[in-house]
Structure formats: C-alpha cells, structure tokens
Amino acid sequence: MLDKLSEAIHTPRGGADRQALRSALVLSAADDGQVSLLEIIQKYPTQDVYVETDRVVSAYNQLSKFDKQIRKVLDIVNSF
C-alpha cells in the first residue's frame, strides 16, 4: 500500500519516495495516532511535494477496502 500511495505523493524527481512517504506518515501519526493528507504534506521531508489527487483517491479506496476486510477478520477473531 505504501508503494501505491508513494506513486501519488512524491518528490518532483521521484527519488526515495517510499522512504519519504513512510517518514511523513510516521511523523503525522506520532502526536495523536491520526493521519491526514494535510499532515502528510506538512511532514514530508522535502520542500517540494507532488500530490496526484486521482491516484490519492484510488489508493484511499483500496486502503478502505483493505481496512474493511481486516476489521471483519478481527471481529471474527475477537468473537472467540
């Protein structure tokens, strides 16, 4: 998922996008456990960051489906 999202949020030159995005995600969640697109952009470790909104939406939709599947599995596991 990180790879998919790093295609949507990246540096202008496209170098080390996965690591930069991971850093921004960790820093975004550090204070309150929450992650937002605005915080990711603010915490991104370069001055310039490109956000391709159509790819962000696609990645979000995939992540949302994954989240729903994980929650179903956790509900089943927790019911035992």
PDB file of N, CA, C and O in Angstrom:
ATOM      1  N   MET A   1       0.826  -1.194   0.000  1.00  0.00           N
ATOM      2  CA  MET A   1       0.000   0.000   0.000  1.00  0.00           C
ATOM      3  C   MET A   1       0.867   1.253   0.000  1.00  0.00           C
ATOM      4  O   MET A   1       0.538   2.235  -0.647  1.00  0.00           O
ATOM      5  N   LEU A   2       1.966   1.179   0.719  1.00  0.00           N
ATOM      6  CA  LEU A   2       2.881   2.316   0.775  1.00  0.00           C
ATOM      7  C   LEU A   2       3.439   2.620  -0.615  1.00  0.00           C
ATOM      8  O   LEU A   2       3.549   3.789  -1.001  1.00  0.00           O
ATOM      9  N   ASP A   3       3.749   1.581  -1.360  1.00  0.00           N
ATOM     10  CA  ASP A   3       4.251   1.789  -2.726  1.00  0.00           C
ATOM     11  C   ASP A   3       3.202   2.469  -3.591  1.00  0.00           C
ATOM     12  O   ASP A   3       3.503   3.376  -4.360  1.00  0.00           O
ATOM     13  N   LYS A   4       1.966   2.030  -3.473  1.00  0.00           N
ATOM     14  CA  LYS A   4       0.868   2.603  -4.264  1.00  0.00           C
ATOM     15  C   LYS A   4       0.682   4.080  -3.902  1.00  0.00           C
ATOM     16  O   LYS A   4       0.538   4.927  -4.780  1.00  0.00           O
ATOM     17  N   LEU A   5       0.685   4.372  -2.633  1.00  0.00           N
ATOM     18  CA  LEU A   5       0.496   5.752  -2.190  1.00  0.00           C
ATOM     19  C   LEU A   5       1.686   6.631  -2.556  1.00  0.00           C
ATOM     20  O   LEU A   5       1.525   7.807  -2.869  1.00  0.00           O
ATOM     21  N   SER A   6       2.887   6.052  -2.564  1.00  0.00           N
ATOM     22  CA  SER A   6       4.063   6.852  -2.924  1.00  0.00           C
ATOM     23  C   SER A   6       4.089   7.202  -4.408  1.00  0.00           C
ATOM     24  O   SER A   6       4.834   8.078  -4.827  1.00  0.00           O
ATOM     25  N   GLU A   7       3.276   6.529  -5.209  1.00  0.00           N
ATOM     26  CA  GLU A   7       3.104   6.928  -6.610  1.00  0.00           C
ATOM     27  C   GLU A   7       2.234   8.177  -6.712  1.00  0.00           C
ATOM     28  O   GLU A   7       2.294   8.905  -7.694  1.00  0.00           O
ATOM     29  N   ALA A   8       1.431   8.418  -5.696  1.00  0.00           N
ATOM     30  CA  ALA A   8       0.507   9.554  -5.700  1.00  0.00           C
ATOM     31  C   ALA A   8       1.078  10.764  -4.966  1.00  0.00           C
ATOM     32  O   ALA A   8       0.756  11.899  -5.290  1.00  0.00           O
ATOM     33  N   ILE A   9       1.901  10.523  -3.961  1.00  0.00           N
ATOM     34  CA  ILE A   9       2.517  11.594  -3.174  1.00  0.00           C
ATOM     35  C   ILE A   9       4.020  11.374  -3.279  1.00  0.00           C
ATOM     36  O   ILE A   9       4.539  10.376  -2.777  1.00  0.00           O
ATOM     37  N   HIS A  10       4.702  12.291  -3.939  1.00  0.00           N
ATOM     38  CA  HIS A  10       6.104  12.040  -4.219  1.00  0.00           C
ATOM     39  C   HIS A  10       6.897  13.326  -4.426  1.00  0.00           C
ATOM     40  O   HIS A  10       6.332  14.408  -4.532  1.00  0.00           O
ATOM     41  N   THR A  11       8.209  13.160  -4.487  1.00  0.00           N
ATOM     42  CA  THR A  11       9.105  14.281  -4.764  1.00  0.00           C
ATOM     43  C   THR A  11       9.038  14.625  -6.250  1.00  0.00           C
ATOM     44  O   THR A  11       8.622  13.793  -7.057  1.00  0.00           O
ATOM     45  N   PRO A  12       9.453  15.821  -6.618  1.00  0.00           N
ATOM     46  CA  PRO A  12       9.436  16.189  -8.034  1.00  0.00           C
ATOM     47  C   PRO A  12      10.281  15.258  -8.909  1.00  0.00           C
ATOM     48  O   PRO A  12       9.912  14.957 -10.034  1.00  0.00           O
ATOM     49  N   ARG A  13      11.390  14.790  -8.368  1.00  0.00           N
ATOM     50  CA  ARG A  13      12.288  13.930  -9.156  1.00  0.00           C
ATOM     51  C   ARG A  13      11.994  12.449  -8.989  1.00  0.00           C
ATOM     52  O   ARG A  13      12.561  11.618  -9.681  1.00  0.00           O
ATOM     53  N   GLY A  14      11.164  12.122  -8.033  1.00  0.00           N
ATOM     54  CA  GLY A  14      10.798  10.724  -7.850  1.00  0.00           C
ATOM     55  C   GLY A  14      11.847   9.877  -7.168  1.00  0.00           C
ATOM     56  O   GLY A  14      11.893   8.676  -7.365  1.00  0.00           O
ATOM     57  N   GLY A  15      12.696  10.477  -6.348  1.00  0.00           N
ATOM     58  CA  GLY A  15      13.718   9.703  -5.650  1.00  0.00           C
ATOM     59  C   GLY A  15      13.352   9.427  -4.208  1.00  0.00           C
ATOM     60  O   GLY A  15      12.910  10.309  -3.494  1.00  0.00           O
ATOM     61  N   ALA A  16      13.515   8.182  -3.792  1.00  0.00           N
ATOM     62  CA  ALA A  16      13.267   7.751  -2.409  1.00  0.00           C
ATOM     63  C   ALA A  16      11.868   8.122  -1.924  1.00  0.00           C
ATOM     64  O   ALA A  16      11.667   8.472  -0.769  1.00  0.00           O
ATOM     65  N   ASP A  17      10.895   8.018  -2.816  1.00  0.00           N
ATOM     66  CA  ASP A  17       9.524   8.397  -2.464  1.00  0.00           C
ATOM     67  C   ASP A  17       8.931   7.521  -1.366  1.00  0.00           C
ATOM     68  O   ASP A  17       8.233   8.015  -0.493  1.00  0.00           O
ATOM     69  N   ARG A  18       9.218   6.238  -1.428  1.00  0.00           N
ATOM     70  CA  ARG A  18       8.660   5.326  -0.434  1.00  0.00           C
ATOM     71  C   ARG A  18       9.158   5.695   0.967  1.00  0.00           C
ATOM     72  O   ARG A  18       8.378   5.770   1.911  1.00  0.00           O
ATOM     73  N   GLN A  19      10.446   5.935   1.100  1.00  0.00           N
ATOM     74  CA  GLN A  19      11.019   6.272   2.400  1.00  0.00           C
ATOM     75  C   GLN A  19      10.527   7.631   2.884  1.00  0.00           C
ATOM     76  O   GLN A  19      10.250   7.821   4.065  1.00  0.00           O
ATOM     77  N   ALA A  20      10.431   8.592   1.972  1.00  0.00           N
ATOM     78  CA  ALA A  20       9.953   9.925   2.340  1.00  0.00           C
ATOM     79  C   ALA A  20       8.503   9.864   2.810  1.00  0.00           C
ATOM     80  O   ALA A  20       8.133  10.484   3.815  1.00  0.00           O
ATOM     81  N   LEU A  21       7.685   9.097   2.110  1.00  0.00           N
ATOM     82  CA  LEU A  21       6.284   8.979   2.493  1.00  0.00           C
ATOM     83  C   LEU A  21       6.152   8.247   3.823  1.00  0.00           C
ATOM     84  O   LEU A  21       5.359   8.643   4.681  1.00  0.00           O
ATOM     85  N   ARG A  22       6.929   7.204   4.013  1.00  0.00           N
ATOM     86  CA  ARG A  22       6.889   6.480   5.281  1.00  0.00           C
ATOM     87  C   ARG A  22       7.226   7.415   6.436  1.00  0.00           C
ATOM     88  O   ARG A  22       6.553   7.421   7.465  1.00  0.00           O
ATOM     89  N   SER A  23       8.247   8.212   6.261  1.00  0.00           N
ATOM     90  CA  SER A  23       8.640   9.183   7.279  1.00  0.00           C
ATOM     91  C   SER A  23       7.500  10.159   7.565  1.00  0.00           C
ATOM     92  O   SER A  23       7.179  10.432   8.726  1.00  0.00           O
ATOM     93  N   ALA A  24       6.886  10.677   6.519  1.00  0.00           N
ATOM     94  CA  ALA A  24       5.781  11.629   6.690  1.00  0.00           C
ATOM     95  C   ALA A  24       4.595  10.980   7.397  1.00  0.00           C
ATOM     96  O   ALA A  24       3.951  11.608   8.250  1.00  0.00           O
ATOM     97  N   LEU A  25       4.298   9.729   7.075  1.00  0.00           N
ATOM     98  CA  LEU A  25       3.191   9.019   7.731  1.00  0.00           C
ATOM     99  C   LEU A  25       3.469   8.811   9.217  1.00  0.00           C
ATOM    100  O   LEU A  25       2.598   9.031  10.057  1.00  0.00           O
ATOM    101  N   VAL A  26       4.679   8.394   9.535  1.00  0.00           N
ATOM    102  CA  VAL A  26       5.046   8.172  10.938  1.00  0.00           C
ATOM    103  C   VAL A  26       4.980   9.478  11.721  1.00  0.00           C
ATOM    104  O   VAL A  26       4.410   9.531  12.818  1.00  0.00           O
ATOM    105  N   LEU A  27       5.529  10.533  11.157  1.00  0.00           N
ATOM    106  CA  LEU A  27       5.502  11.831  11.846  1.00  0.00           C
ATOM    107  C   LEU A  27       4.077  12.368  11.979  1.00  0.00           C
ATOM    108  O   LEU A  27       3.731  12.975  12.986  1.00  0.00           O
ATOM    109  N   SER A  28       3.254  12.120  10.972  1.00  0.00           N
ATOM    110  CA  SER A  28       1.863  12.571  11.020  1.00  0.00           C
ATOM    111  C   SER A  28       1.097  11.871  12.146  1.00  0.00           C
ATOM    112  O   SER A  28       0.305  12.499  12.848  1.00  0.00           O
ATOM    113  N   ALA A  29       1.355  10.597  12.322  1.00  0.00           N
ATOM    114  CA  ALA A  29       0.634   9.823  13.337  1.00  0.00           C
ATOM    115  C   ALA A  29       1.233   9.944  14.731  1.00  0.00           C
ATOM    116  O   ALA A  29       0.586   9.590  15.717  1.00  0.00           O
ATOM    117  N   ALA A  30       2.435  10.454  14.833  1.00  0.00           N
ATOM    118  CA  ALA A  30       3.157  10.453  16.111  1.00  0.00           C
ATOM    119  C   ALA A  30       2.423  11.171  17.235  1.00  0.00           C
ATOM    120  O   ALA A  30       2.398  10.688  18.371  1.00  0.00           O
ATOM    121  N   ASP A  31       1.832  12.302  16.969  1.00  0.00           N
ATOM    122  CA  ASP A  31       1.213  13.100  18.036  1.00  0.00           C
ATOM    123  C   ASP A  31      -0.093  12.518  18.561  1.00  0.00           C
ATOM    124  O   ASP A  31      -0.303  12.429  19.761  1.00  0.00           O
ATOM    125  N   ASP A  32      -0.974  12.135  17.640  1.00  0.00           N
ATOM    126  CA  ASP A  32      -2.321  11.755  18.050  1.00  0.00           C
ATOM    127  C   ASP A  32      -2.810  10.424  17.476  1.00  0.00           C
ATOM    128  O   ASP A  32      -3.965  10.065  17.656  1.00  0.00           O
ATOM    129  N   GLY A  33      -1.956   9.713  16.769  1.00  0.00           N
ATOM    130  CA  GLY A  33      -2.354   8.438  16.181  1.00  0.00           C
ATOM    131  C   GLY A  33      -3.223   8.579  14.948  1.00  0.00           C
ATOM    132  O   GLY A  33      -3.724   7.600  14.427  1.00  0.00           O
ATOM    133  N   GLN A  34      -3.403   9.792  14.494  1.00  0.00           N
ATOM    134  CA  GLN A  34      -4.232  10.069  13.327  1.00  0.00           C
ATOM    135  C   GLN A  34      -3.348  10.505  12.162  1.00  0.00           C
ATOM    136  O   GLN A  34      -2.292  11.109  12.371  1.00  0.00           O
ATOM    137  N   VAL A  35      -3.795  10.226  10.949  1.00  0.00           N
ATOM    138  CA  VAL A  35      -3.069  10.612   9.745  1.00  0.00           C
ATOM    139  C   VAL A  35      -4.027  11.358   8.825  1.00  0.00           C
ATOM    140  O   VAL A  35      -5.146  10.918   8.608  1.00  0.00           O
ATOM    141  N   SER A  36      -3.568  12.492   8.325  1.00  0.00           N
ATOM    142  CA  SER A  36      -4.376  13.236   7.349  1.00  0.00           C
ATOM    143  C   SER A  36      -3.483  13.630   6.179  1.00  0.00           C
ATOM    144  O   SER A  36      -2.254  13.719   6.318  1.00  0.00           O
ATOM    145  N   LEU A  37      -4.092  13.852   5.039  1.00  0.00           N
ATOM    146  CA  LEU A  37      -3.337  14.248   3.858  1.00  0.00           C
ATOM    147  C   LEU A  37      -2.586  15.546   4.110  1.00  0.00           C
ATOM    148  O   LEU A  37      -1.415  15.673   3.754  1.00  0.00           O
ATOM    149  N   LEU A  38      -3.217  16.489   4.775  1.00  0.00           N
ATOM    150  CA  LEU A  38      -2.565  17.762   5.075  1.00  0.00           C
ATOM    151  C   LEU A  38      -1.336  17.552   5.958  1.00  0.00           C
ATOM    152  O   LEU A  38      -0.272  18.115   5.703  1.00  0.00           O
ATOM    153  N   GLU A  39      -1.460  16.730   6.985  1.00  0.00           N
ATOM    154  CA  GLU A  39      -0.310  16.454   7.852  1.00  0.00           C
ATOM    155  C   GLU A  39       0.806  15.746   7.097  1.00  0.00           C
ATOM    156  O   GLU A  39       1.980  16.026   7.325  1.00  0.00           O
ATOM    157  N   ILE A  40       0.439  14.823   6.217  1.00  0.00           N
ATOM    158  CA  ILE A  40       1.456  14.122   5.429  1.00  0.00           C
ATOM    159  C   ILE A  40       2.247  15.122   4.601  1.00  0.00           C
ATOM    160  O   ILE A  40       3.475  15.076   4.560  1.00  0.00           O
ATOM    161  N   ILE A  41       1.553  16.046   3.967  1.00  0.00           N
ATOM    162  CA  ILE A  41       2.222  17.063   3.149  1.00  0.00           C
ATOM    163  C   ILE A  41       3.099  17.946   4.027  1.00  0.00           C
ATOM    164  O   ILE A  41       4.241  18.254   3.673  1.00  0.00           O
ATOM    165  N   GLN A  42       2.588  18.348   5.183  1.00  0.00           N
ATOM    166  CA  GLN A  42       3.366  19.198   6.093  1.00  0.00           C
ATOM    167  C   GLN A  42       4.603  18.485   6.624  1.00  0.00           C
ATOM    168  O   GLN A  42       5.652  19.099   6.817  1.00  0.00           O
ATOM    169  N   LYS A  43       4.501  17.194   6.868  1.00  0.00           N
ATOM    170  CA  LYS A  43       5.599  16.426   7.454  1.00  0.00           C
ATOM    171  C   LYS A  43       6.524  15.817   6.397  1.00  0.00           C
ATOM    172  O   LYS A  43       7.540  15.226   6.745  1.00  0.00           O
ATOM    173  N   TYR A  44       6.187  15.964   5.130  1.00  0.00           N
ATOM    174  CA  TYR A  44       7.010  15.389   4.062  1.00  0.00           C
ATOM    175  C   TYR A  44       8.413  15.983   4.159  1.00  0.00           C
ATOM    176  O   TYR A  44       8.575  17.188   4.330  1.00  0.00           O
ATOM    177  N   PRO A  45       9.453  15.159   4.048  1.00  0.00           N
ATOM    178  CA  PRO A  45      10.812  15.632   4.334  1.00  0.00           C
ATOM    179  C   PRO A  45      11.487  16.455   3.235  1.00  0.00           C
ATOM    180  O   PRO A  45      12.685  16.686   3.319  1.00  0.00           O
ATOM    181  N   THR A  46      10.748  16.911   2.255  1.00  0.00           N
ATOM    182  CA  THR A  46      11.303  17.810   1.244  1.00  0.00           C
ATOM    183  C   THR A  46      10.417  19.044   1.142  1.00  0.00           C
ATOM    184  O   THR A  46       9.244  19.006   1.513  1.00  0.00           O
ATOM    185  N   GLN A  47      10.982  20.127   0.631  1.00  0.00           N
ATOM    186  CA  GLN A  47      10.184  21.349   0.486  1.00  0.00           C
ATOM    187  C   GLN A  47       9.112  21.187  -0.575  1.00  0.00           C
ATOM    188  O   GLN A  47       8.008  21.701  -0.429  1.00  0.00           O
ATOM    189  N   ASP A  48       9.450  20.507  -1.647  1.00  0.00           N
ATOM    190  CA  ASP A  48       8.502  20.309  -2.744  1.00  0.00           C
ATOM    191  C   ASP A  48       7.934  18.901  -2.687  1.00  0.00           C
ATOM    192  O   ASP A  48       8.666  17.924  -2.529  1.00  0.00           O
ATOM    193  N   VAL A  49       6.628  18.812  -2.797  1.00  0.00           N
ATOM    194  CA  VAL A  49       5.959  17.516  -2.828  1.00  0.00           C
ATOM    195  C   VAL A  49       4.834  17.586  -3.850  1.00  0.00           C
ATOM    196  O   VAL A  49       4.102  18.569  -3.913  1.00  0.00           O
ATOM    197  N   TYR A  50       4.748  16.566  -4.674  1.00  0.00           N
ATOM    198  CA  TYR A  50       3.687  16.484  -5.672  1.00  0.00           C
ATOM    199  C   TYR A  50       2.595  15.562  -5.158  1.00  0.00           C
ATOM    200  O   TYR A  50       2.875  14.484  -4.634  1.00  0.00           O
ATOM    201  N   VAL A  51       1.359  15.996  -5.320  1.00  0.00           N
ATOM    202  CA  VAL A  51       0.215  15.189  -4.923  1.00  0.00           C
ATOM    203  C   VAL A  51      -0.669  15.014  -6.153  1.00  0.00           C
ATOM    204  O   VAL A  51      -1.216  15.983  -6.673  1.00  0.00           O
ATOM    205  N   GLU A  52      -0.779  13.786  -6.603  1.00  0.00           N
ATOM    206  CA  GLU A  52      -1.636  13.472  -7.740  1.00  0.00           C
ATOM    207  C   GLU A  52      -2.964  12.967  -7.182  1.00  0.00           C
ATOM    208  O   GLU A  52      -3.078  11.821  -6.755  1.00  0.00           O
ATOM    209  N   THR A  53      -3.930  13.865  -7.167  1.00  0.00           N
ATOM    210  CA  THR A  53      -5.180  13.597  -6.449  1.00  0.00           C
ATOM    211  C   THR A  53      -5.920  12.372  -6.963  1.00  0.00           C
ATOM    212  O   THR A  53      -6.503  11.639  -6.167  1.00  0.00           O
ATOM    213  N   ASP A  54      -5.899  12.128  -8.254  1.00  0.00           N
ATOM    214  CA  ASP A  54      -6.607  10.951  -8.767  1.00  0.00           C
ATOM    215  C   ASP A  54      -5.984   9.664  -8.224  1.00  0.00           C
ATOM    216  O   ASP A  54      -6.699   8.720  -7.873  1.00  0.00           O
ATOM    217  N   ARG A  55      -4.679   9.645  -8.099  1.00  0.00           N
ATOM    218  CA  ARG A  55      -4.012   8.467  -7.539  1.00  0.00           C
ATOM    219  C   ARG A  55      -4.230   8.370  -6.034  1.00  0.00           C
ATOM    220  O   ARG A  55      -4.309   7.277  -5.476  1.00  0.00           O
ATOM    221  N   VAL A  56      -4.317   9.512  -5.354  1.00  0.00           N
ATOM    222  CA  VAL A  56      -4.591   9.500  -3.915  1.00  0.00           C
ATOM    223  C   VAL A  56      -5.971   8.898  -3.667  1.00  0.00           C
ATOM    224  O   VAL A  56      -6.140   8.057  -2.779  1.00  0.00           O
ATOM    225  N   VAL A  57      -6.941   9.301  -4.456  1.00  0.00           N
ATOM    226  CA  VAL A  57      -8.302   8.774  -4.312  1.00  0.00           C
ATOM    227  C   VAL A  57      -8.312   7.267  -4.551  1.00  0.00           C
ATOM    228  O   VAL A  57      -8.927   6.506  -3.799  1.00  0.00           O
ATOM    229  N   SER A  58      -7.617   6.828  -5.574  1.00  0.00           N
ATOM    230  CA  SER A  58      -7.543   5.398  -5.878  1.00  0.00           C
ATOM    231  C   SER A  58      -6.891   4.631  -4.733  1.00  0.00           C
ATOM    232  O   SER A  58      -7.389   3.579  -4.314  1.00  0.00           O
ATOM    233  N   ALA A  59      -5.795   5.139  -4.216  1.00  0.00           N
ATOM    234  CA  ALA A  59      -5.101   4.490  -3.101  1.00  0.00           C
ATOM    235  C   ALA A  59      -5.986   4.471  -1.860  1.00  0.00           C
ATOM    236  O   ALA A  59      -6.035   3.474  -1.136  1.00  0.00           O
ATOM    237  N   TYR A  60      -6.687   5.574  -1.609  1.00  0.00           N
ATOM    238  CA  TYR A  60      -7.593   5.633  -0.458  1.00  0.00           C
ATOM    239  C   TYR A  60      -8.691   4.581  -0.584  1.00  0.00           C
ATOM    240  O   TYR A  60      -9.007   3.893   0.397  1.00  0.00           O
ATOM    241  N   ASN A  61      -9.264   4.450  -1.758  1.00  0.00           N
ATOM    242  CA  ASN A  61     -10.325   3.461  -1.971  1.00  0.00           C
ATOM    243  C   ASN A  61      -9.817   2.043  -1.732  1.00  0.00           C
ATOM    244  O   ASN A  61     -10.508   1.229  -1.116  1.00  0.00           O
ATOM    245  N   GLN A  62      -8.615   1.751  -2.193  1.00  0.00           N
ATOM    246  CA  GLN A  62      -8.035   0.429  -1.966  1.00  0.00           C
ATOM    247  C   GLN A  62      -7.761   0.205  -0.478  1.00  0.00           C
ATOM    248  O   GLN A  62      -8.026  -0.867   0.052  1.00  0.00           O
ATOM    249  N   LEU A  63      -7.243   1.222   0.180  1.00  0.00           N
ATOM    250  CA  LEU A  63      -6.962   1.116   1.606  1.00  0.00           C
ATOM    251  C   LEU A  63      -8.245   0.935   2.403  1.00  0.00           C
ATOM    252  O   LEU A  63      -8.297   0.161   3.354  1.00  0.00           O
ATOM    253  N   SER A  64      -9.292   1.620   2.003  1.00  0.00           N
ATOM    254  CA  SER A  64     -10.581   1.495   2.678  1.00  0.00           C
ATOM    255  C   SER A  64     -11.129   0.070   2.560  1.00  0.00           C
ATOM    256  O   SER A  64     -11.642  -0.490   3.531  1.00  0.00           O
ATOM    257  N   LYS A  65     -11.012  -0.528   1.388  1.00  0.00           N
ATOM    258  CA  LYS A  65     -11.460  -1.912   1.196  1.00  0.00           C
ATOM    259  C   LYS A  65     -10.639  -2.861   2.069  1.00  0.00           C
ATOM    260  O   LYS A  65     -11.184  -3.769   2.691  1.00  0.00           O
ATOM    261  N   PHE A  66      -9.338  -2.634   2.104  1.00  0.00           N
ATOM    262  CA  PHE A  66      -8.450  -3.454   2.922  1.00  0.00           C
ATOM    263  C   PHE A  66      -8.816  -3.318   4.396  1.00  0.00           C
ATOM    264  O   PHE A  66      -8.875  -4.305   5.130  1.00  0.00           O
ATOM    265  N   ASP A  67      -9.077  -2.101   4.838  1.00  0.00           N
ATOM    266  CA  ASP A  67      -9.453  -1.839   6.225  1.00  0.00           C
ATOM    267  C   ASP A  67     -10.726  -2.601   6.587  1.00  0.00           C
ATOM    268  O   ASP A  67     -10.811  -3.217   7.649  1.00  0.00           O
ATOM    269  N   LYS A  68     -11.704  -2.577   5.711  1.00  0.00           N
ATOM    270  CA  LYS A  68     -12.968  -3.293   5.972  1.00  0.00           C
ATOM    271  C   LYS A  68     -12.733  -4.789   6.100  1.00  0.00           C
ATOM    272  O   LYS A  68     -13.307  -5.448   6.970  1.00  0.00           O
ATOM    273  N   GLN A  69     -11.871  -5.336   5.241  1.00  0.00           N
ATOM    274  CA  GLN A  69     -11.579  -6.768   5.301  1.00  0.00           C
ATOM    275  C   GLN A  69     -10.870  -7.118   6.604  1.00  0.00           C
ATOM    276  O   GLN A  69     -11.191  -8.122   7.243  1.00  0.00           O
ATOM    277  N   ILE A  70      -9.921  -6.301   7.000  1.00  0.00           N
ATOM    278  CA  ILE A  70      -9.182  -6.546   8.242  1.00  0.00           C
ATOM    279  C   ILE A  70     -10.125  -6.468   9.443  1.00  0.00           C
ATOM    280  O   ILE A  70     -10.050  -7.281  10.358  1.00  0.00           O
ATOM    281  N   ARG A  71     -11.011  -5.485   9.435  1.00  0.00           N
ATOM    282  CA  ARG A  71     -11.954  -5.348  10.560  1.00  0.00           C
ATOM    283  C   ARG A  71     -12.870  -6.563  10.679  1.00  0.00           C
ATOM    284  O   ARG A  71     -13.186  -7.006  11.780  1.00  0.00           O
ATOM    285  N   LYS A  72     -13.292  -7.124   9.531  1.00  0.00           N
ATOM    286  CA  LYS A  72     -14.125  -8.326   9.562  1.00  0.00           C
ATOM    287  C   LYS A  72     -13.366  -9.485  10.192  1.00  0.00           C
ATOM    288  O   LYS A  72     -13.905 -10.212  11.023  1.00  0.00           O
ATOM    289  N   VAL A  73     -12.121  -9.655   9.798  1.00  0.00           N
ATOM    290  CA  VAL A  73     -11.301 -10.729  10.352  1.00  0.00           C
ATOM    291  C   VAL A  73     -11.103 -10.519  11.849  1.00  0.00           C
ATOM    292  O   VAL A  73     -11.224 -11.460  12.639  1.00  0.00           O
ATOM    293  N   LEU A  74     -10.808  -9.294  12.254  1.00  0.00           N
ATOM    294  CA  LEU A  74     -10.615  -9.009  13.680  1.00  0.00           C
ATOM    295  C   LEU A  74     -11.887  -9.254  14.482  1.00  0.00           C
ATOM    296  O   LEU A  74     -11.821  -9.743  15.614  1.00  0.00           O
ATOM    297  N   ASP A  75     -13.040  -8.916  13.918  1.00  0.00           N
ATOM    298  CA  ASP A  75     -14.309  -9.170  14.588  1.00  0.00           C
ATOM    299  C   ASP A  75     -14.513 -10.676  14.809  1.00  0.00           C
ATOM    300  O   ASP A  75     -14.973 -11.108  15.878  1.00  0.00           O
ATOM    301  N   ILE A  76     -14.166 -11.467  13.799  1.00  0.00           N
ATOM    302  CA  ILE A  76     -14.303 -12.923  13.919  1.00  0.00           C
ATOM    303  C   ILE A  76     -13.341 -13.443  14.985  1.00  0.00           C
ATOM    304  O   ILE A  76     -13.729 -14.251  15.855  1.00  0.00           O
ATOM    305  N   VAL A  77     -12.102 -13.006  14.942  1.00  0.00           N
ATOM    306  CA  VAL A  77     -11.108 -13.444  15.916  1.00  0.00           C
ATOM    307  C   VAL A  77     -11.504 -13.034  17.332  1.00  0.00           C
ATOM    308  O   VAL A  77     -11.385 -13.820  18.272  1.00  0.00           O
ATOM    309  N   ASN A  78     -11.984 -11.829  17.487  1.00  0.00           N
ATOM    310  CA  ASN A  78     -12.361 -11.326  18.816  1.00  0.00           C
ATOM    311  C   ASN A  78     -13.619 -11.984  19.364  1.00  0.00           C
ATOM    312  O   ASN A  78     -13.863 -11.927  20.563  1.00  0.00           O
ATOM    313  N   SER A  79     -14.410 -12.595  18.502  1.00  0.00           N
ATOM    314  CA  SER A  79     -15.644 -13.243  18.973  1.00  0.00           C
ATOM    315  C   SER A  79     -15.380 -14.591  19.631  1.00  0.00           C
ATOM    316  O   SER A  79     -16.255 -15.161  20.245  1.00  0.00           O
ATOM    317  N   PHE A  80     -14.160 -15.103  19.486  1.00  0.00           N
ATOM    318  CA  PHE A  80     -13.819 -16.398  20.094  1.00  0.00           C
ATOM    319  C   PHE A  80     -13.441 -16.240  21.512  1.00  0.00           C
ATOM    320  O   PHE A  80     -12.914 -15.657  22.172  1.00  0.00           O
TER     321      PHE A  80
END
